[in-house]
Tab-separated table of N, CA and C in Angstrom:
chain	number	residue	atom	x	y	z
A	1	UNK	N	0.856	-1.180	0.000
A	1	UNK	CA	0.000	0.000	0.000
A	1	UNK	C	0.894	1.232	0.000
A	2	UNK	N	0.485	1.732	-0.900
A	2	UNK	CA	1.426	3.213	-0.567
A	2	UNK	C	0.527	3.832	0.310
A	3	UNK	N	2.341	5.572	0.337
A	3	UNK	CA	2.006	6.107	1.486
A	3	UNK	C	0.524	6.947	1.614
A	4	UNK	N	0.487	7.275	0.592
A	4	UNK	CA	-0.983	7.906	0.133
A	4	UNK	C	-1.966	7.657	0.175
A	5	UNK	N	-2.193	6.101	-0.076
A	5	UNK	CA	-3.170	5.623	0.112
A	5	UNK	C	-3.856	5.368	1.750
A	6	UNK	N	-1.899	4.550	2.198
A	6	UNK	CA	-2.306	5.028	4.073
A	6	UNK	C	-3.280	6.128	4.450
A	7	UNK	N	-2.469	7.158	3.655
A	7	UNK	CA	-3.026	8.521	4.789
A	7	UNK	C	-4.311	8.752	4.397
A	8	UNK	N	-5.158	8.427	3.340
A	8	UNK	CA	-6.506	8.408	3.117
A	8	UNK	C	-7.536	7.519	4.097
A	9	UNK	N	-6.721	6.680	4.285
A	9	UNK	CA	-7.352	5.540	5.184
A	9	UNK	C	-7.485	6.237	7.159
A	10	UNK	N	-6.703	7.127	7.269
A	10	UNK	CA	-6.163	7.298	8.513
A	10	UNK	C	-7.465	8.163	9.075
A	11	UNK	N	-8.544	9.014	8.636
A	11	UNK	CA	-9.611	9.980	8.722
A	11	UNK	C	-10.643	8.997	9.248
A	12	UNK	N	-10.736	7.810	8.416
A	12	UNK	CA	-11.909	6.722	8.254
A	12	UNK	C	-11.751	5.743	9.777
A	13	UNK	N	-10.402	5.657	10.147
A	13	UNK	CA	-10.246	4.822	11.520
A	13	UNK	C	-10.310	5.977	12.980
A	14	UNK	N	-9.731	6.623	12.386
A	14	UNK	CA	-10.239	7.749	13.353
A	14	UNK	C	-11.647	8.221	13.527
A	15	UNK	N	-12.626	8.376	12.763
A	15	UNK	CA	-14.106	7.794	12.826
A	15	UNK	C	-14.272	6.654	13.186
A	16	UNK	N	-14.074	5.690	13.350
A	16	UNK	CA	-14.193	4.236	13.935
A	16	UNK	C	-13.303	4.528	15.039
A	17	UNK	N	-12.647	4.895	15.176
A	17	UNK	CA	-12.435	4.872	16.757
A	17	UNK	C	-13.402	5.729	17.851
A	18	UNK	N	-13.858	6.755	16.930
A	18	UNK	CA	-15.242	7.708	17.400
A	18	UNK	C	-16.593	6.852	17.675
A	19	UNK	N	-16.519	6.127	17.078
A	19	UNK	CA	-17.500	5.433	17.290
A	19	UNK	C	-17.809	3.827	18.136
A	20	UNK	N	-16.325	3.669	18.487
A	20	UNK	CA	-15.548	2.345	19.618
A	20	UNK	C	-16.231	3.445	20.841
A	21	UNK	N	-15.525	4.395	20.979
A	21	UNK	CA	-15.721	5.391	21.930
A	21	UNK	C	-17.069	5.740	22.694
A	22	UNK	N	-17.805	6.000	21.546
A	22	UNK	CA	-19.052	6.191	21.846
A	22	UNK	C	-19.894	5.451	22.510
A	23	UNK	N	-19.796	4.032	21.672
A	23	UNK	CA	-20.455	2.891	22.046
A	23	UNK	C	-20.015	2.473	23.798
A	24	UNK	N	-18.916	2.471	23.720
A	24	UNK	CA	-18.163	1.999	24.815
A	24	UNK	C	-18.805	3.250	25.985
A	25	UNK	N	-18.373	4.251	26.200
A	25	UNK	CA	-19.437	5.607	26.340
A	25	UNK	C	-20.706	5.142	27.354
A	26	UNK	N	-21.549	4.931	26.108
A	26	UNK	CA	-22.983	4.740	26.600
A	26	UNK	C	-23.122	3.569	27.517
A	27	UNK	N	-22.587	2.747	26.979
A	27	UNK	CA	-22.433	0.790	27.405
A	27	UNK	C	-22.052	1.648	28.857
A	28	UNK	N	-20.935	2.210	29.308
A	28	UNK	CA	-20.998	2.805	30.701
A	28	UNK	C	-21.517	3.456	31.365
A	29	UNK	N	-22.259	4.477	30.864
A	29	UNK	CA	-23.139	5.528	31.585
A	29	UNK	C	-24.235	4.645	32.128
A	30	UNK	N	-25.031	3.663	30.941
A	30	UNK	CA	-26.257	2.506	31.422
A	30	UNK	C	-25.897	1.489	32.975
A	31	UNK	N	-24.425	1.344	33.024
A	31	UNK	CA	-23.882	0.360	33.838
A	31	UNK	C	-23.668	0.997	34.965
A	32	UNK	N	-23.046	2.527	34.775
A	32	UNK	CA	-23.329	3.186	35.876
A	32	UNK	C	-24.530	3.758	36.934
A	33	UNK	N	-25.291	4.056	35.819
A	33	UNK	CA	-26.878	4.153	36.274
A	33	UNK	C	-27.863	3.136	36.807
A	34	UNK	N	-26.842	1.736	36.130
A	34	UNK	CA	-27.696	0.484	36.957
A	34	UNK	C	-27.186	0.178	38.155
A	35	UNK	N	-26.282	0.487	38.291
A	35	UNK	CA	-25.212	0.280	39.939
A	35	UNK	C	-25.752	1.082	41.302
A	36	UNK	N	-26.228	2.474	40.832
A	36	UNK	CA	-26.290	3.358	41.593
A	36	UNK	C	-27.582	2.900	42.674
A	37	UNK	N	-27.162	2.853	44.273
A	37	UNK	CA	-28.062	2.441	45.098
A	37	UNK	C	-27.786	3.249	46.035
A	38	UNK	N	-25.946	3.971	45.895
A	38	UNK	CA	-26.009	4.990	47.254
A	38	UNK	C	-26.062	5.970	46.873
A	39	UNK	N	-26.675	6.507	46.074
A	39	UNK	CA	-27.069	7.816	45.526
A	39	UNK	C	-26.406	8.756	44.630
A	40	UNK	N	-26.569	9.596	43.848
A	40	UNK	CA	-25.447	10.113	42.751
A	40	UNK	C	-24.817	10.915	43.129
A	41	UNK	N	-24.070	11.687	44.793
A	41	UNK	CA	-23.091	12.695	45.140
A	41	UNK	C	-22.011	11.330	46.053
A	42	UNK	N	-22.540	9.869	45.644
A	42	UNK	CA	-21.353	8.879	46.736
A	42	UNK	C	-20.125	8.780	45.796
A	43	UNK	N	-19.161	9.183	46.143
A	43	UNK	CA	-17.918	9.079	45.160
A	43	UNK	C	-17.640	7.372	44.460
A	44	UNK	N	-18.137	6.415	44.740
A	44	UNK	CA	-18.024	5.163	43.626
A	44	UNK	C	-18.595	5.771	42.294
A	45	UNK	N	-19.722	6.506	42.854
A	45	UNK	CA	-20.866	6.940	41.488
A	45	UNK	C	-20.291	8.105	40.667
A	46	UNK	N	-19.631	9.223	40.933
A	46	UNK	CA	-19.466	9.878	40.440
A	46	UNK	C	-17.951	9.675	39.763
A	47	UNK	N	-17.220	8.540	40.473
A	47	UNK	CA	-15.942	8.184	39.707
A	47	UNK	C	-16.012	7.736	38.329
A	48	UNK	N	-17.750	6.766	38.695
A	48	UNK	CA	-17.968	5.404	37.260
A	48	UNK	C	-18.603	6.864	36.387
A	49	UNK	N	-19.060	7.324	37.032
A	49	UNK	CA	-19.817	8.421	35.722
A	49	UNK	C	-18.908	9.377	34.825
A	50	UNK	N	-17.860	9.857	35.546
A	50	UNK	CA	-16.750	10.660	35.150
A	50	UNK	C	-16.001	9.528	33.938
A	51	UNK	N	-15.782	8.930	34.154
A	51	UNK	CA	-15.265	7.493	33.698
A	51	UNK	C	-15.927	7.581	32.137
A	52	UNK	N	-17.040	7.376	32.289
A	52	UNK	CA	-18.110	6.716	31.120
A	52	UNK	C	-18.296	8.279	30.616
A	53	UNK	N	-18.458	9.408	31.085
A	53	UNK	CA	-18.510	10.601	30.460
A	53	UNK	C	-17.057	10.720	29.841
A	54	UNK	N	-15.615	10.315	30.052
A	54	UNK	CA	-14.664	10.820	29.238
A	54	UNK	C	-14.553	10.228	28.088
A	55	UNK	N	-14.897	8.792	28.520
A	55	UNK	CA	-14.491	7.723	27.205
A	55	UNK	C	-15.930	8.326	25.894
A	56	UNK	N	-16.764	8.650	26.237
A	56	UNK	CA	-17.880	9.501	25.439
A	56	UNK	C	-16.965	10.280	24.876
A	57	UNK	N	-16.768	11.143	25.743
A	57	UNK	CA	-16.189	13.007	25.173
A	57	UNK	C	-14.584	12.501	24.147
A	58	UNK	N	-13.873	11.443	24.604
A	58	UNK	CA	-12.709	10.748	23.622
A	58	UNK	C	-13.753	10.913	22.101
A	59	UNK	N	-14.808	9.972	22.469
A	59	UNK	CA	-15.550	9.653	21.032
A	59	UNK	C	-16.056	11.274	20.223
A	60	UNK	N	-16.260	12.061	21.186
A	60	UNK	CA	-16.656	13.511	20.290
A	60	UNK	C	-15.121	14.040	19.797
A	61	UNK	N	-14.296	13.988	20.762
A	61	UNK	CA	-13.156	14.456	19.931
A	61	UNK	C	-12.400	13.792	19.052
A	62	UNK	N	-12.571	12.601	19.179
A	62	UNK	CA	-11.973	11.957	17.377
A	62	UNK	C	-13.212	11.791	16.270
A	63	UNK	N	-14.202	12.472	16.659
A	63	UNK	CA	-15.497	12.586	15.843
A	63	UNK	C	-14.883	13.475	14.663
A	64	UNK	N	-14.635	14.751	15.994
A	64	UNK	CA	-14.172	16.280	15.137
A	64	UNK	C	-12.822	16.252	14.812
A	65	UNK	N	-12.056	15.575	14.587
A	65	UNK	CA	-10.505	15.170	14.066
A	65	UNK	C	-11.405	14.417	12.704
A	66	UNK	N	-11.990	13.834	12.657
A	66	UNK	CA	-12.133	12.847	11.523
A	66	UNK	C	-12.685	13.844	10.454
A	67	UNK	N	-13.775	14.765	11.212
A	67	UNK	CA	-14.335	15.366	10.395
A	67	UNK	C	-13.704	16.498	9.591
A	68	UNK	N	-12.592	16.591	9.657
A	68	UNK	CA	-11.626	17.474	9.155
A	68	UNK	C	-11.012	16.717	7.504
A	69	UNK	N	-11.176	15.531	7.381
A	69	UNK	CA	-11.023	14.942	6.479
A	69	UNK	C	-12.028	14.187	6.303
A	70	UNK	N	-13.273	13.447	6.778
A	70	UNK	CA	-14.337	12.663	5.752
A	70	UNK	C	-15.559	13.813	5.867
A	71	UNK	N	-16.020	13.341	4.655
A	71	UNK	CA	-17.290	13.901	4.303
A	71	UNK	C	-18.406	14.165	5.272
A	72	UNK	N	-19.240	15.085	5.594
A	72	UNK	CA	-20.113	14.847	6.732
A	72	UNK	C	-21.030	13.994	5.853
A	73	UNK	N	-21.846	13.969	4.709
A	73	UNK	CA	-22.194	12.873	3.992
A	73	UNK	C	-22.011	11.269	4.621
A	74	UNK	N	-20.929	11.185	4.473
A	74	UNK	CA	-20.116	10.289	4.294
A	74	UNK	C	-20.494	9.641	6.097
A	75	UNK	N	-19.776	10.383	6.906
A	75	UNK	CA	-19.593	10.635	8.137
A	75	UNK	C	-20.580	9.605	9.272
A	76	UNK	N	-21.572	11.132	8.982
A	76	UNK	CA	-22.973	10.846	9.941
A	76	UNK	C	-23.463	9.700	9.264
A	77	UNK	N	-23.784	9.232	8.520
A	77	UNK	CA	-24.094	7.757	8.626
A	77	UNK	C	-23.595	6.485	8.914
A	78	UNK	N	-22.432	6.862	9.110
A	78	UNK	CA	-21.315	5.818	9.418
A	78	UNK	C	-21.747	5.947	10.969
A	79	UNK	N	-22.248	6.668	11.713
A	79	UNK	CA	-22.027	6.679	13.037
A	79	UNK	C	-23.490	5.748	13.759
A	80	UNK	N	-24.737	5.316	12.541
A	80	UNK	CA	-25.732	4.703	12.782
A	80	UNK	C	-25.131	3.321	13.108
A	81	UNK	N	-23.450	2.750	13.169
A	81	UNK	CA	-23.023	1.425	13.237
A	81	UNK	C	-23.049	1.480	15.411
A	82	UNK	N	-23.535	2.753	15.836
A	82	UNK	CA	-23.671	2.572	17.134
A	82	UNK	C	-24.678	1.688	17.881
A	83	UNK	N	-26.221	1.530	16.696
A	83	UNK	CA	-26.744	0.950	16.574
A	83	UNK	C	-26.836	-0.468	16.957
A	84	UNK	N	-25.855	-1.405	15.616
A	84	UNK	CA	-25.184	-2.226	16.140
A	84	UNK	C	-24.330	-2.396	17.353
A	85	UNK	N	-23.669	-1.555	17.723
A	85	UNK	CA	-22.841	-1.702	18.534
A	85	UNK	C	-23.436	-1.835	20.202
A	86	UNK	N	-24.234	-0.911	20.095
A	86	UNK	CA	-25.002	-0.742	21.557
A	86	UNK	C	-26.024	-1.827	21.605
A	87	UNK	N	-26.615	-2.634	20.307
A	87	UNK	CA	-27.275	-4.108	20.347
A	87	UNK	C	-26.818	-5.267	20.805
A	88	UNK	N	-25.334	-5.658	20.849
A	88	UNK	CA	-24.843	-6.281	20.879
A	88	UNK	C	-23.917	-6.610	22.571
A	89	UNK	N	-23.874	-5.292	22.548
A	89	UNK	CA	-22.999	-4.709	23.910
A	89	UNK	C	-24.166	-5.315	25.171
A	90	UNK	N	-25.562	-4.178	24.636
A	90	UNK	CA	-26.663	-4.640	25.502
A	90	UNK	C	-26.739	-5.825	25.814
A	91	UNK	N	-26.921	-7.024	25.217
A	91	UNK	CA	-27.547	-8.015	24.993
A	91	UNK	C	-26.230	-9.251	25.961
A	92	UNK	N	-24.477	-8.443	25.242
A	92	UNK	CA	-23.897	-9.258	26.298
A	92	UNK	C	-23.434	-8.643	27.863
A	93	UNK	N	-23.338	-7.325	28.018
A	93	UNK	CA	-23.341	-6.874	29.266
A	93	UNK	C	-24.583	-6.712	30.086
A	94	UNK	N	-25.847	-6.429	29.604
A	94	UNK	CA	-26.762	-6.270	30.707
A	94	UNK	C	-28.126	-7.324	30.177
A	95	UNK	N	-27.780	-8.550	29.399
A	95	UNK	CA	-28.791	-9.412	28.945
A	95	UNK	C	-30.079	-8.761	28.524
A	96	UNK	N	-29.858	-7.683	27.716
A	96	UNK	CA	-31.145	-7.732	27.280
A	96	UNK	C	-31.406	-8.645	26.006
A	97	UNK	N	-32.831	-8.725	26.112
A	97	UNK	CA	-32.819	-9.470	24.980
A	97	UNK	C	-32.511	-8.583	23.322
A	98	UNK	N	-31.959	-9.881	22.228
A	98	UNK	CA	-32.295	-9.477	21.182
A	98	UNK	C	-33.443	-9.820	20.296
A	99	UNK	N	-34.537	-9.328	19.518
A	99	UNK	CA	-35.261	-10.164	19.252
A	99	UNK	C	-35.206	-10.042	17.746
A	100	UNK	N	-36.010	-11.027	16.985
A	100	UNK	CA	-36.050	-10.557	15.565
A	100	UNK	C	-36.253	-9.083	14.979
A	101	UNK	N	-37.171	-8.343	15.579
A	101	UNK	CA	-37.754	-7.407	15.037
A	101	UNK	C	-36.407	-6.574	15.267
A	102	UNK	N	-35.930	-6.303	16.482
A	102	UNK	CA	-34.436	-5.167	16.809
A	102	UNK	C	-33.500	-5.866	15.747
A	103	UNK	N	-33.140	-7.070	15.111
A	103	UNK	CA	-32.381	-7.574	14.171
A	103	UNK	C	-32.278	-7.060	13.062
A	104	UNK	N	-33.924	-7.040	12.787
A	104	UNK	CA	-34.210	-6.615	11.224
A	104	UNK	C	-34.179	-5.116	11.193
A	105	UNK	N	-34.414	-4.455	12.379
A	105	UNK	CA	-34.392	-3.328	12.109
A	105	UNK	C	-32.539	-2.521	11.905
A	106	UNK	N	-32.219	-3.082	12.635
A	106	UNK	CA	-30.696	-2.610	12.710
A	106	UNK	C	-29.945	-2.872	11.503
A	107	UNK	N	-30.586	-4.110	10.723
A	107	UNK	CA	-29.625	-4.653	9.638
A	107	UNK	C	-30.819	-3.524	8.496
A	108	UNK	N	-31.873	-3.524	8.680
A	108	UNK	CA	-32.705	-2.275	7.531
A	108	UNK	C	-31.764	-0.873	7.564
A	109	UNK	N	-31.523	-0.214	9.311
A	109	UNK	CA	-30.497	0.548	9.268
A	109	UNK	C	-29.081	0.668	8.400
A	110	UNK	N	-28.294	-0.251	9.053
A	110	UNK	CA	-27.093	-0.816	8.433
A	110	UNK	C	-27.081	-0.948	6.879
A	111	UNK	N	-28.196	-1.447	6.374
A	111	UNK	CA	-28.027	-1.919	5.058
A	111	UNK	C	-28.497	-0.627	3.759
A	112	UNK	N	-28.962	0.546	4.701
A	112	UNK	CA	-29.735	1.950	4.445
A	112	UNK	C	-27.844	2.874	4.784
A	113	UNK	N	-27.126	2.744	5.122
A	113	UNK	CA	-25.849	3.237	5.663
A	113	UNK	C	-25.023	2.766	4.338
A	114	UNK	N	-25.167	1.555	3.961
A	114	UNK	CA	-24.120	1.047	2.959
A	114	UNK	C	-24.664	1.573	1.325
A	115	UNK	N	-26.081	2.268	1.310
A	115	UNK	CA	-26.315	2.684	-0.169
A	115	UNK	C	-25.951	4.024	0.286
A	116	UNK	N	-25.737	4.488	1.199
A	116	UNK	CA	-25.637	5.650	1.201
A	116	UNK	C	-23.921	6.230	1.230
A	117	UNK	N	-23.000	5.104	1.576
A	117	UNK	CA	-21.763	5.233	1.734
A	117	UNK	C	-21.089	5.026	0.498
A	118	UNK	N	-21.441	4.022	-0.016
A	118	UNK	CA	-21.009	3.091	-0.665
A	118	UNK	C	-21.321	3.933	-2.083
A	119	UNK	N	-19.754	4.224	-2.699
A	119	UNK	CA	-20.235	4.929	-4.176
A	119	UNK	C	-20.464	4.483	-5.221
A	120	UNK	N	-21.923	4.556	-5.563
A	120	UNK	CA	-21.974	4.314	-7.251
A	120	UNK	C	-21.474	4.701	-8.570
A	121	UNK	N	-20.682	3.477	-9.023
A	121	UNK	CA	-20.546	4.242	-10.732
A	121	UNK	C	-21.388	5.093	-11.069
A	122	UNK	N	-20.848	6.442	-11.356
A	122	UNK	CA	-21.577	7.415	-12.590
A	122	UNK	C	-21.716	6.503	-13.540
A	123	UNK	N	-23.528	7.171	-14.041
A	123	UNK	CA	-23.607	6.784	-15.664
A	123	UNK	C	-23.538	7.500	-16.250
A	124	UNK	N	-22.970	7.117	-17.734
A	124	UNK	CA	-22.837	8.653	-18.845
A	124	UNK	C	-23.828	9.060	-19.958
C-alpha cells in the first residue's frame, strides 16, 4: 500500500475509533446508572460516571478530528453502526434481549448506511 493511500485511510479509523468510543461511552453511563443504590453525590458513582462521560467526550473528539477529512455525507451515517454496537454490547453486558424485530431493524439501518456510503458508478 502506498504512502498515500495510508493517509486516506487514517480519517476513516479515526471515525471508527469515534464510534468504539461512543459505544463503549454509553455501554458505561447505562452500567453506571444500573449500579447506583447509594445515591449520585457517593464518590463510587461519580468516579464510574466521570469514567463513562470521558471515554464519550474521547468519542466527540476523534469525531471532530475525523471530520476534518471525511465527508459529513459520508460521516454521519457511518455513526448509525452505534446501533449495532449498543445491540450487541446490551444483549452481552446487561442481557437484554435481542429479538427478531431489533435484528431486522438494525440490519434495515445498516443496510440503508451502505447505499448511502457506498459509491456508485456514474452513468454517462
Amino acid at each position: 500500500m502506498s504512502q498515500i493511500s495510508s493517509l486516506k485511510i487514517i480519517p476513516y479509523i479515526i471515525l471508527f475509533i469515534s464510534i468504539v468510543f461512543s459505544i463503549s461511552g454509553q455501554l458505561l453511563m447505562k452500567h453506571t446508572m444500573s449500579q447506583t443504590n447509594e445515591g449520585l453525590f457517593a464518590w463510587e458513582f461519580l468516579k464510574q460516571l466521570t469514567l463513562a462521560v470521558t471515554v464519550y467526550c474521547l468519542g466527540v473528539v476523534n469525531w471532530i478530528l475525523a471530520l476534518r477529512s471525511v465527508k459529513l455525507s459520508i460521516a454521519y451515517p457511518l455513526t448509525s453502526l452505534n446501533y449495532v454496537g449498543i445491540l450487541f454490547g446490551s444483549y452481552y453486558f446487561f442481557n437484554e434481549e435481542i429479538t427478531l424485530t431489533r435484528i431486522a431493524g438494525v440490519m434495515t439501518i445498516f443496510l440503508g448506511v451502505l447505499l448511502v456510503v457506498i459509491p456508485l458508478k456514474k452513468s454517462i
